[in-house]
Amino acid sequence: DKFRSDTPIDRIVCNAAVYQPTLDYPKWSEDDIEQQMQINYLSHFLLVSKLMPKMENADDPRVVMVGSVTGNDNTVGGGGVYPVADLKDLEGLELGGKNPISMIDGYNFNGAKAYKDTKLCLMMISNMLHDRYHRQTGISFSSIYPGCIAESPLFREKRMWFRKYFPVFMKFVTGGFVGEEEAGQRLYQVIHDPRCKKSGVYWSWNGGPRE
């Protein structure tokens, strides 16, 4: 609250994330919540909830959630690579989402799946915010997958061989590699381009932004 001002906020980008795929046990935040669940999802939900009232009088206000192809089970990266994102009936959140509950689905901890589940949650919450608030506030809610930034520090907890060969695989086998600068340009386009102000959509790339 001490940072509040009277200036309207016109853009919020939710991009904070940690990826802990090699852990066989959960790490807990100071709030006793599994770290990926709190950092990747719950923190964004709280941030947007707190700041939305400051956006209603802004010009062309937009909230953009940075999702991931790994959260989409209808893609090779999401549905073809185990484990697959699956929230079940959100039993973990219903049980309180705190230690010893480490997964949104309420099942045993799996570091890679925990990350994928949080990205799925981000894309779902974007659609939910659109359904509930776009018409009455004028805020545009969307999510984006800018591409696989295979050389990003996001993969710092993966094994060394993976960090060495994964960018090569993405560059020369799948063609899905995206550098950090290009990914940033794609995000910037969704934030500012008038063609990307549509609410309730998921943006991905194939020569340009696609719903």
PDB file of C-alpha atoms in Angstrom:
ATOM      1  CA  ASP A   1       0.000   0.000   0.000  1.00  0.00           C
ATOM      2  CA  LYS A   2       2.884   2.417   0.629  1.00  0.00           C
ATOM      3  CA  PHE A   3       3.623   2.474  -3.115  1.00  0.00           C
ATOM      4  CA  ARG A   4       0.084   3.473  -4.143  1.00  0.00           C
ATOM      5  CA  SER A   5      -0.375   6.651  -6.191  1.00  0.00           C
ATOM      6  CA  ASP A   6      -3.176   8.425  -8.006  1.00  0.00           C
ATOM      7  CA  THR A   7      -1.686   7.637 -11.413  1.00  0.00           C
ATOM      8  CA  PRO A   8      -3.688   4.984 -13.300  1.00  0.00           C
ATOM      9  CA  ILE A   9      -1.869   1.786 -14.234  1.00  0.00           C
ATOM     10  CA  ASP A  10      -2.290   0.811 -17.878  1.00  0.00           C
ATOM     11  CA  ARG A  11      -0.188  -2.369 -18.154  1.00  0.00           C
ATOM     12  CA  ILE A  12       0.507  -5.373 -15.935  1.00  0.00           C
ATOM     13  CA  VAL A  13       2.742  -8.200 -17.138  1.00  0.00           C
ATOM     14  CA  CYS A  14       2.871 -11.342 -14.995  1.00  0.00           C
ATOM     15  CA  ASN A  15       6.109 -13.140 -15.834  1.00  0.00           C
ATOM     16  CA  ALA A  16       7.840 -14.162 -12.577  1.00  0.00           C
ATOM     17  CA  ALA A  17       8.620 -17.882 -12.559  1.00  0.00           C
ATOM     18  CA  VAL A  18      10.835 -20.573 -11.086  1.00  0.00           C
ATOM     19  CA  TYR A  19      11.274 -24.037 -12.588  1.00  0.00           C
ATOM     20  CA  GLN A  20      12.341 -26.894 -10.319  1.00  0.00           C
ATOM     21  CA  PRO A  21      11.995 -30.047 -12.448  1.00  0.00           C
ATOM     22  CA  THR A  22      14.728 -32.119 -10.810  1.00  0.00           C
ATOM     23  CA  LEU A  23      13.473 -31.833  -7.235  1.00  0.00           C
ATOM     24  CA  ASP A  24      11.932 -34.894  -5.667  1.00  0.00           C
ATOM     25  CA  TYR A  25      10.739 -32.839  -2.700  1.00  0.00           C
ATOM     26  CA  PRO A  26       8.972 -29.459  -2.513  1.00  0.00           C
ATOM     27  CA  LYS A  27      10.623 -26.237  -1.424  1.00  0.00           C
ATOM     28  CA  TRP A  28       8.440 -24.003   0.718  1.00  0.00           C
ATOM     29  CA  SER A  29       8.113 -20.207   0.683  1.00  0.00           C
ATOM     30  CA  GLU A  30       8.050 -18.072   3.812  1.00  0.00           C
ATOM     31  CA  ASP A  31       4.265 -18.425   3.642  1.00  0.00           C
ATOM     32  CA  ASP A  32       4.625 -22.237   3.785  1.00  0.00           C
ATOM     33  CA  ILE A  33       3.445 -22.632   0.176  1.00  0.00           C
ATOM     34  CA  GLU A  34       5.272 -24.667  -2.464  1.00  0.00           C
ATOM     35  CA  GLN A  35       7.528 -22.176  -4.240  1.00  0.00           C
ATOM     36  CA  GLN A  36       6.432 -22.750  -7.831  1.00  0.00           C
ATOM     37  CA  MET A  37       2.768 -22.532  -6.860  1.00  0.00           C
ATOM     38  CA  GLN A  38       3.293 -19.237  -5.030  1.00  0.00           C
ATOM     39  CA  ILE A  39       5.779 -17.510  -7.343  1.00  0.00           C
ATOM     40  CA  ASN A  40       4.404 -18.639 -10.701  1.00  0.00           C
ATOM     41  CA  TYR A  41       0.688 -18.387  -9.973  1.00  0.00           C
ATOM     42  CA  LEU A  42      -0.599 -17.177  -6.599  1.00  0.00           C
ATOM     43  CA  SER A  43       1.629 -14.082  -6.542  1.00  0.00           C
ATOM     44  CA  HIS A  44       0.295 -13.013  -9.941  1.00  0.00           C
ATOM     45  CA  PHE A  45      -3.291 -13.595  -8.857  1.00  0.00           C
ATOM     46  CA  LEU A  46      -2.725 -11.430  -5.772  1.00  0.00           C
ATOM     47  CA  LEU A  47      -0.912  -8.696  -7.731  1.00  0.00           C
ATOM     48  CA  VAL A  48      -3.658  -8.380 -10.348  1.00  0.00           C
ATOM     49  CA  SER A  49      -6.381  -8.461  -7.678  1.00  0.00           C
ATOM     50  CA  LYS A  50      -4.735  -5.576  -5.831  1.00  0.00           C
ATOM     51  CA  LEU A  51      -3.970  -3.437  -8.891  1.00  0.00           C
ATOM     52  CA  MET A  52      -7.084  -3.912 -11.018  1.00  0.00           C
ATOM     53  CA  PRO A  53      -8.956  -0.983  -9.390  1.00  0.00           C
ATOM     54  CA  LYS A  54      -6.088   1.304 -10.461  1.00  0.00           C
ATOM     55  CA  MET A  55      -6.506   0.265 -14.100  1.00  0.00           C
ATOM     56  CA  GLU A  56     -10.140   1.121 -14.705  1.00  0.00           C
ATOM     57  CA  ASN A  57      -9.470   4.763 -15.627  1.00  0.00           C
ATOM     58  CA  ALA A  58      -6.373   4.053 -17.705  1.00  0.00           C
ATOM     59  CA  ASP A  59      -6.182   4.308 -21.484  1.00  0.00           C
ATOM     60  CA  ASP A  60      -6.289   0.856 -23.114  1.00  0.00           C
ATOM     61  CA  PRO A  61      -5.492  -1.117 -19.917  1.00  0.00           C
ATOM     62  CA  ARG A  62      -4.065  -4.609 -20.433  1.00  0.00           C
ATOM     63  CA  VAL A  63      -3.115  -7.538 -18.197  1.00  0.00           C
ATOM     64  CA  VAL A  64      -0.850 -10.090 -19.879  1.00  0.00           C
ATOM     65  CA  MET A  65      -0.017 -13.470 -18.344  1.00  0.00           C
ATOM     66  CA  VAL A  66       3.121 -15.159 -19.671  1.00  0.00           C
ATOM     67  CA  GLY A  67       2.086 -18.779 -20.090  1.00  0.00           C
ATOM     68  CA  SER A  68       3.857 -21.745 -21.617  1.00  0.00           C
ATOM     69  CA  VAL A  69       3.270 -24.351 -24.269  1.00  0.00           C
ATOM     70  CA  THR A  70       3.957 -26.890 -21.508  1.00  0.00           C
ATOM     71  CA  GLY A  71       0.598 -26.021 -19.980  1.00  0.00           C
ATOM     72  CA  ASN A  72      -1.313 -26.971 -23.161  1.00  0.00           C
ATOM     73  CA  ASP A  73      -1.976 -30.682 -23.483  1.00  0.00           C
ATOM     74  CA  ASN A  74      -2.956 -30.209 -27.150  1.00  0.00           C
ATOM     75  CA  THR A  75       0.644 -29.391 -28.124  1.00  0.00           C
ATOM     76  CA  VAL A  76       3.734 -31.553 -28.489  1.00  0.00           C
ATOM     77  CA  GLY A  77       5.519 -29.646 -25.730  1.00  0.00           C
ATOM     78  CA  GLY A  78       2.568 -29.948 -23.387  1.00  0.00           C
ATOM     79  CA  GLY A  79       0.776 -33.168 -24.249  1.00  0.00           C
ATOM     80  CA  GLY A  80       3.688 -35.119 -25.667  1.00  0.00           C
ATOM     81  CA  VAL A  81       6.209 -34.667 -22.865  1.00  0.00           C
ATOM     82  CA  TYR A  82       5.629 -36.346 -19.496  1.00  0.00           C
ATOM     83  CA  PRO A  83       4.353 -35.231 -17.025  1.00  0.00           C
ATOM     84  CA  VAL A  84       1.299 -33.513 -18.497  1.00  0.00           C
ATOM     85  CA  ALA A  85      -0.350 -30.538 -16.796  1.00  0.00           C
ATOM     86  CA  ASP A  86      -3.531 -31.710 -15.079  1.00  0.00           C
ATOM     87  CA  LEU A  87      -5.255 -29.832 -12.259  1.00  0.00           C
ATOM     88  CA  LYS A  88      -7.858 -32.532 -11.565  1.00  0.00           C
ATOM     89  CA  ASP A  89     -10.524 -30.753  -9.458  1.00  0.00           C
ATOM     90  CA  LEU A  90      -8.041 -28.382  -7.760  1.00  0.00           C
ATOM     91  CA  GLU A  91      -8.083 -30.555  -4.634  1.00  0.00           C
ATOM     92  CA  GLY A  92      -4.756 -29.116  -3.465  1.00  0.00           C
ATOM     93  CA  LEU A  93      -6.137 -25.594  -3.358  1.00  0.00           C
ATOM     94  CA  GLU A  94      -9.337 -26.811  -1.744  1.00  0.00           C
ATOM     95  CA  LEU A  95      -7.230 -28.385   1.013  1.00  0.00           C
ATOM     96  CA  GLY A  96      -5.554 -25.028   1.665  1.00  0.00           C
ATOM     97  CA  GLY A  97      -2.507 -25.214  -0.618  1.00  0.00           C
ATOM     98  CA  LYS A  98      -0.041 -25.078   2.279  1.00  0.00           C
ATOM     99  CA  ASN A  99       2.532 -27.467   3.712  1.00  0.00           C
ATOM    100  CA  PRO A 100       2.223 -30.472   3.430  1.00  0.00           C
ATOM    101  CA  ILE A 101       0.016 -29.850   0.334  1.00  0.00           C
ATOM    102  CA  SER A 102       2.506 -29.235  -2.463  1.00  0.00           C
ATOM    103  CA  MET A 103       0.498 -29.719  -5.670  1.00  0.00           C
ATOM    104  CA  ILE A 104      -2.536 -27.896  -7.040  1.00  0.00           C
ATOM    105  CA  ASP A 105      -4.160 -31.244  -7.844  1.00  0.00           C
ATOM    106  CA  GLY A 106      -3.538 -32.523  -4.300  1.00  0.00           C
ATOM    107  CA  TYR A 107      -1.320 -35.419  -5.439  1.00  0.00           C
ATOM    108  CA  ASN A 108       2.297 -36.196  -4.511  1.00  0.00           C
ATOM    109  CA  PHE A 109       4.931 -33.652  -5.476  1.00  0.00           C
ATOM    110  CA  ASN A 110       6.414 -33.675  -8.963  1.00  0.00           C
ATOM    111  CA  GLY A 111       8.641 -30.698  -9.717  1.00  0.00           C
ATOM    112  CA  ALA A 112       8.181 -30.674 -13.494  1.00  0.00           C
ATOM    113  CA  LYS A 113       4.412 -31.102 -13.271  1.00  0.00           C
ATOM    114  CA  ALA A 114       4.146 -28.406 -10.595  1.00  0.00           C
ATOM    115  CA  TYR A 115       5.622 -25.901 -13.066  1.00  0.00           C
ATOM    116  CA  LYS A 116       3.337 -26.992 -15.896  1.00  0.00           C
ATOM    117  CA  ASP A 117       0.296 -26.821 -13.620  1.00  0.00           C
ATOM    118  CA  THR A 118       1.088 -23.231 -12.647  1.00  0.00           C
ATOM    119  CA  LYS A 119       1.348 -22.183 -16.292  1.00  0.00           C
ATOM    120  CA  LEU A 120      -1.990 -23.837 -17.011  1.00  0.00           C
ATOM    121  CA  CYS A 121      -3.454 -21.935 -14.053  1.00  0.00           C
ATOM    122  CA  LEU A 122      -2.172 -18.633 -15.446  1.00  0.00           C
ATOM    123  CA  MET A 123      -3.878 -19.211 -18.778  1.00  0.00           C
ATOM    124  CA  MET A 124      -7.080 -20.261 -17.026  1.00  0.00           C
ATOM    125  CA  ILE A 125      -7.100 -17.241 -14.712  1.00  0.00           C
ATOM    126  CA  SER A 126      -6.628 -14.960 -17.713  1.00  0.00           C
ATOM    127  CA  ASN A 127      -9.778 -16.385 -19.293  1.00  0.00           C
ATOM    128  CA  MET A 128     -11.662 -16.180 -16.008  1.00  0.00           C
ATOM    129  CA  LEU A 129     -10.716 -12.521 -15.503  1.00  0.00           C
ATOM    130  CA  HIS A 130     -11.857 -11.791 -19.055  1.00  0.00           C
ATOM    131  CA  ASP A 131     -15.237 -13.438 -18.463  1.00  0.00           C
ATOM    132  CA  ARG A 132     -15.832 -11.663 -15.161  1.00  0.00           C
ATOM    133  CA  TYR A 133     -14.300  -8.234 -15.589  1.00  0.00           C
ATOM    134  CA  HIS A 134     -13.528  -7.244 -19.189  1.00  0.00           C
ATOM    135  CA  ARG A 135     -16.975  -5.952 -20.052  1.00  0.00           C
ATOM    136  CA  GLN A 136     -17.434  -3.908 -16.890  1.00  0.00           C
ATOM    137  CA  THR A 137     -13.875  -2.543 -16.582  1.00  0.00           C
ATOM    138  CA  GLY A 138     -12.595  -2.353 -20.163  1.00  0.00           C
ATOM    139  CA  ILE A 139      -9.410  -4.136 -19.118  1.00  0.00           C
ATOM    140  CA  SER A 140      -8.015  -6.537 -21.708  1.00  0.00           C
ATOM    141  CA  PHE A 141      -6.880  -9.875 -20.288  1.00  0.00           C
ATOM    142  CA  SER A 142      -4.730 -12.210 -22.373  1.00  0.00           C
ATOM    143  CA  SER A 143      -1.962 -14.772 -22.077  1.00  0.00           C
ATOM    144  CA  ILE A 144       1.059 -15.331 -24.290  1.00  0.00           C
ATOM    145  CA  TYR A 145       3.590 -18.006 -25.156  1.00  0.00           C
ATOM    146  CA  PRO A 146       6.488 -16.107 -26.757  1.00  0.00           C
ATOM    147  CA  GLY A 147       8.383 -19.246 -27.748  1.00  0.00           C
ATOM    148  CA  CYS A 148      10.957 -21.541 -26.169  1.00  0.00           C
ATOM    149  CA  ILE A 149      13.702 -19.361 -24.687  1.00  0.00           C
ATOM    150  CA  ALA A 150      16.009 -22.358 -24.379  1.00  0.00           C
ATOM    151  CA  GLU A 151      19.045 -20.386 -23.181  1.00  0.00           C
ATOM    152  CA  SER A 152      17.130 -18.647 -20.417  1.00  0.00           C
ATOM    153  CA  PRO A 153      18.256 -18.931 -16.764  1.00  0.00           C
ATOM    154  CA  LEU A 154      14.837 -20.530 -16.209  1.00  0.00           C
ATOM    155  CA  PHE A 155      16.585 -23.851 -16.933  1.00  0.00           C
ATOM    156  CA  ARG A 156      19.376 -23.304 -14.405  1.00  0.00           C
ATOM    157  CA  GLU A 157      18.169 -26.219 -12.252  1.00  0.00           C
ATOM    158  CA  LYS A 158      18.229 -28.693 -15.141  1.00  0.00           C
ATOM    159  CA  ARG A 159      21.185 -31.029 -15.557  1.00  0.00           C
ATOM    160  CA  MET A 160      24.278 -29.716 -17.352  1.00  0.00           C
ATOM    161  CA  TRP A 161      23.853 -31.983 -20.397  1.00  0.00           C
ATOM    162  CA  PHE A 162      20.298 -30.704 -20.821  1.00  0.00           C
ATOM    163  CA  ARG A 163      21.347 -27.052 -20.654  1.00  0.00           C
ATOM    164  CA  LYS A 164      24.025 -27.752 -23.272  1.00  0.00           C
ATOM    165  CA  TYR A 165      21.995 -29.720 -25.813  1.00  0.00           C
ATOM    166  CA  PHE A 166      18.438 -28.449 -25.347  1.00  0.00           C
ATOM    167  CA  PRO A 167      19.078 -25.128 -27.171  1.00  0.00           C
ATOM    168  CA  VAL A 168      20.700 -27.071 -30.031  1.00  0.00           C
ATOM    169  CA  PHE A 169      17.709 -29.397 -30.236  1.00  0.00           C
ATOM    170  CA  MET A 170      15.265 -26.484 -30.268  1.00  0.00           C
ATOM    171  CA  LYS A 171      17.275 -24.580 -32.911  1.00  0.00           C
ATOM    172  CA  PHE A 172      17.984 -27.324 -35.408  1.00  0.00           C
ATOM    173  CA  VAL A 173      15.401 -30.060 -34.801  1.00  0.00           C
ATOM    174  CA  THR A 174      12.116 -28.454 -33.755  1.00  0.00           C
ATOM    175  CA  GLY A 175      12.802 -24.890 -34.946  1.00  0.00           C
ATOM    176  CA  GLY A 176      11.081 -23.600 -31.826  1.00  0.00           C
ATOM    177  CA  PHE A 177      14.079 -21.760 -30.372  1.00  0.00           C
ATOM    178  CA  VAL A 178      13.591 -18.087 -29.522  1.00  0.00           C
ATOM    179  CA  GLY A 179      16.250 -15.756 -28.170  1.00  0.00           C
ATOM    180  CA  GLU A 180      15.579 -13.562 -25.176  1.00  0.00           C
ATOM    181  CA  GLU A 181      15.533 -10.366 -27.257  1.00  0.00           C
ATOM    182  CA  GLU A 182      13.016 -11.732 -29.752  1.00  0.00           C
ATOM    183  CA  ALA A 183      10.831 -13.109 -26.967  1.00  0.00           C
ATOM    184  CA  GLY A 184      10.884  -9.675 -25.361  1.00  0.00           C
ATOM    185  CA  GLN A 185       9.836  -8.076 -28.641  1.00  0.00           C
ATOM    186  CA  ARG A 186       6.905 -10.471 -28.902  1.00  0.00           C
ATOM    187  CA  LEU A 187       5.808  -9.662 -25.375  1.00  0.00           C
ATOM    188  CA  TYR A 188       6.169  -5.938 -26.096  1.00  0.00           C
ATOM    189  CA  GLN A 189       3.938  -6.340 -29.151  1.00  0.00           C
ATOM    190  CA  VAL A 190       1.174  -7.992 -27.135  1.00  0.00           C
ATOM    191  CA  ILE A 191       1.475  -5.247 -24.523  1.00  0.00           C
ATOM    192  CA  HIS A 192       1.341  -2.290 -26.932  1.00  0.00           C
ATOM    193  CA  ASP A 193       0.251  -3.239 -30.462  1.00  0.00           C
ATOM    194  CA  PRO A 194      -3.346  -2.117 -31.194  1.00  0.00           C
ATOM    195  CA  ARG A 195      -3.846  -5.404 -33.054  1.00  0.00           C
ATOM    196  CA  CYS A 196      -3.263  -7.273 -29.782  1.00  0.00           C
ATOM    197  CA  LYS A 197      -5.727  -5.445 -27.559  1.00  0.00           C
ATOM    198  CA  LYS A 198      -8.364  -8.175 -27.890  1.00  0.00           C
ATOM    199  CA  SER A 199      -9.320  -9.692 -24.543  1.00  0.00           C
ATOM    200  CA  GLY A 200      -9.785 -13.347 -23.658  1.00  0.00           C
ATOM    201  CA  VAL A 201      -7.185 -14.750 -26.069  1.00  0.00           C
ATOM    202  CA  TYR A 202      -3.963 -16.756 -25.922  1.00  0.00           C
ATOM    203  CA  TRP A 203      -1.220 -15.378 -28.162  1.00  0.00           C
ATOM    204  CA  SER A 204       1.337 -17.609 -29.850  1.00  0.00           C
ATOM    205  CA  TRP A 205       3.652 -17.084 -32.819  1.00  0.00           C
ATOM    206  CA  ASN A 206       3.915 -18.317 -36.384  1.00  0.00           C
ATOM    207  CA  GLY A 207       5.312 -15.393 -38.275  1.00  0.00           C
ATOM    208  CA  GLY A 208       3.304 -12.990 -36.119  1.00  0.00           C
ATOM    209  CA  PRO A 209       0.883 -12.967 -33.193  1.00  0.00           C
ATOM    210  CA  ARG A 210      -1.885 -15.556 -33.455  1.00  0.00           C
ATOM    211  CA  GLU A 211      -4.855 -16.098 -31.203  1.00  0.00           C
TER     212      GLU A 211
END
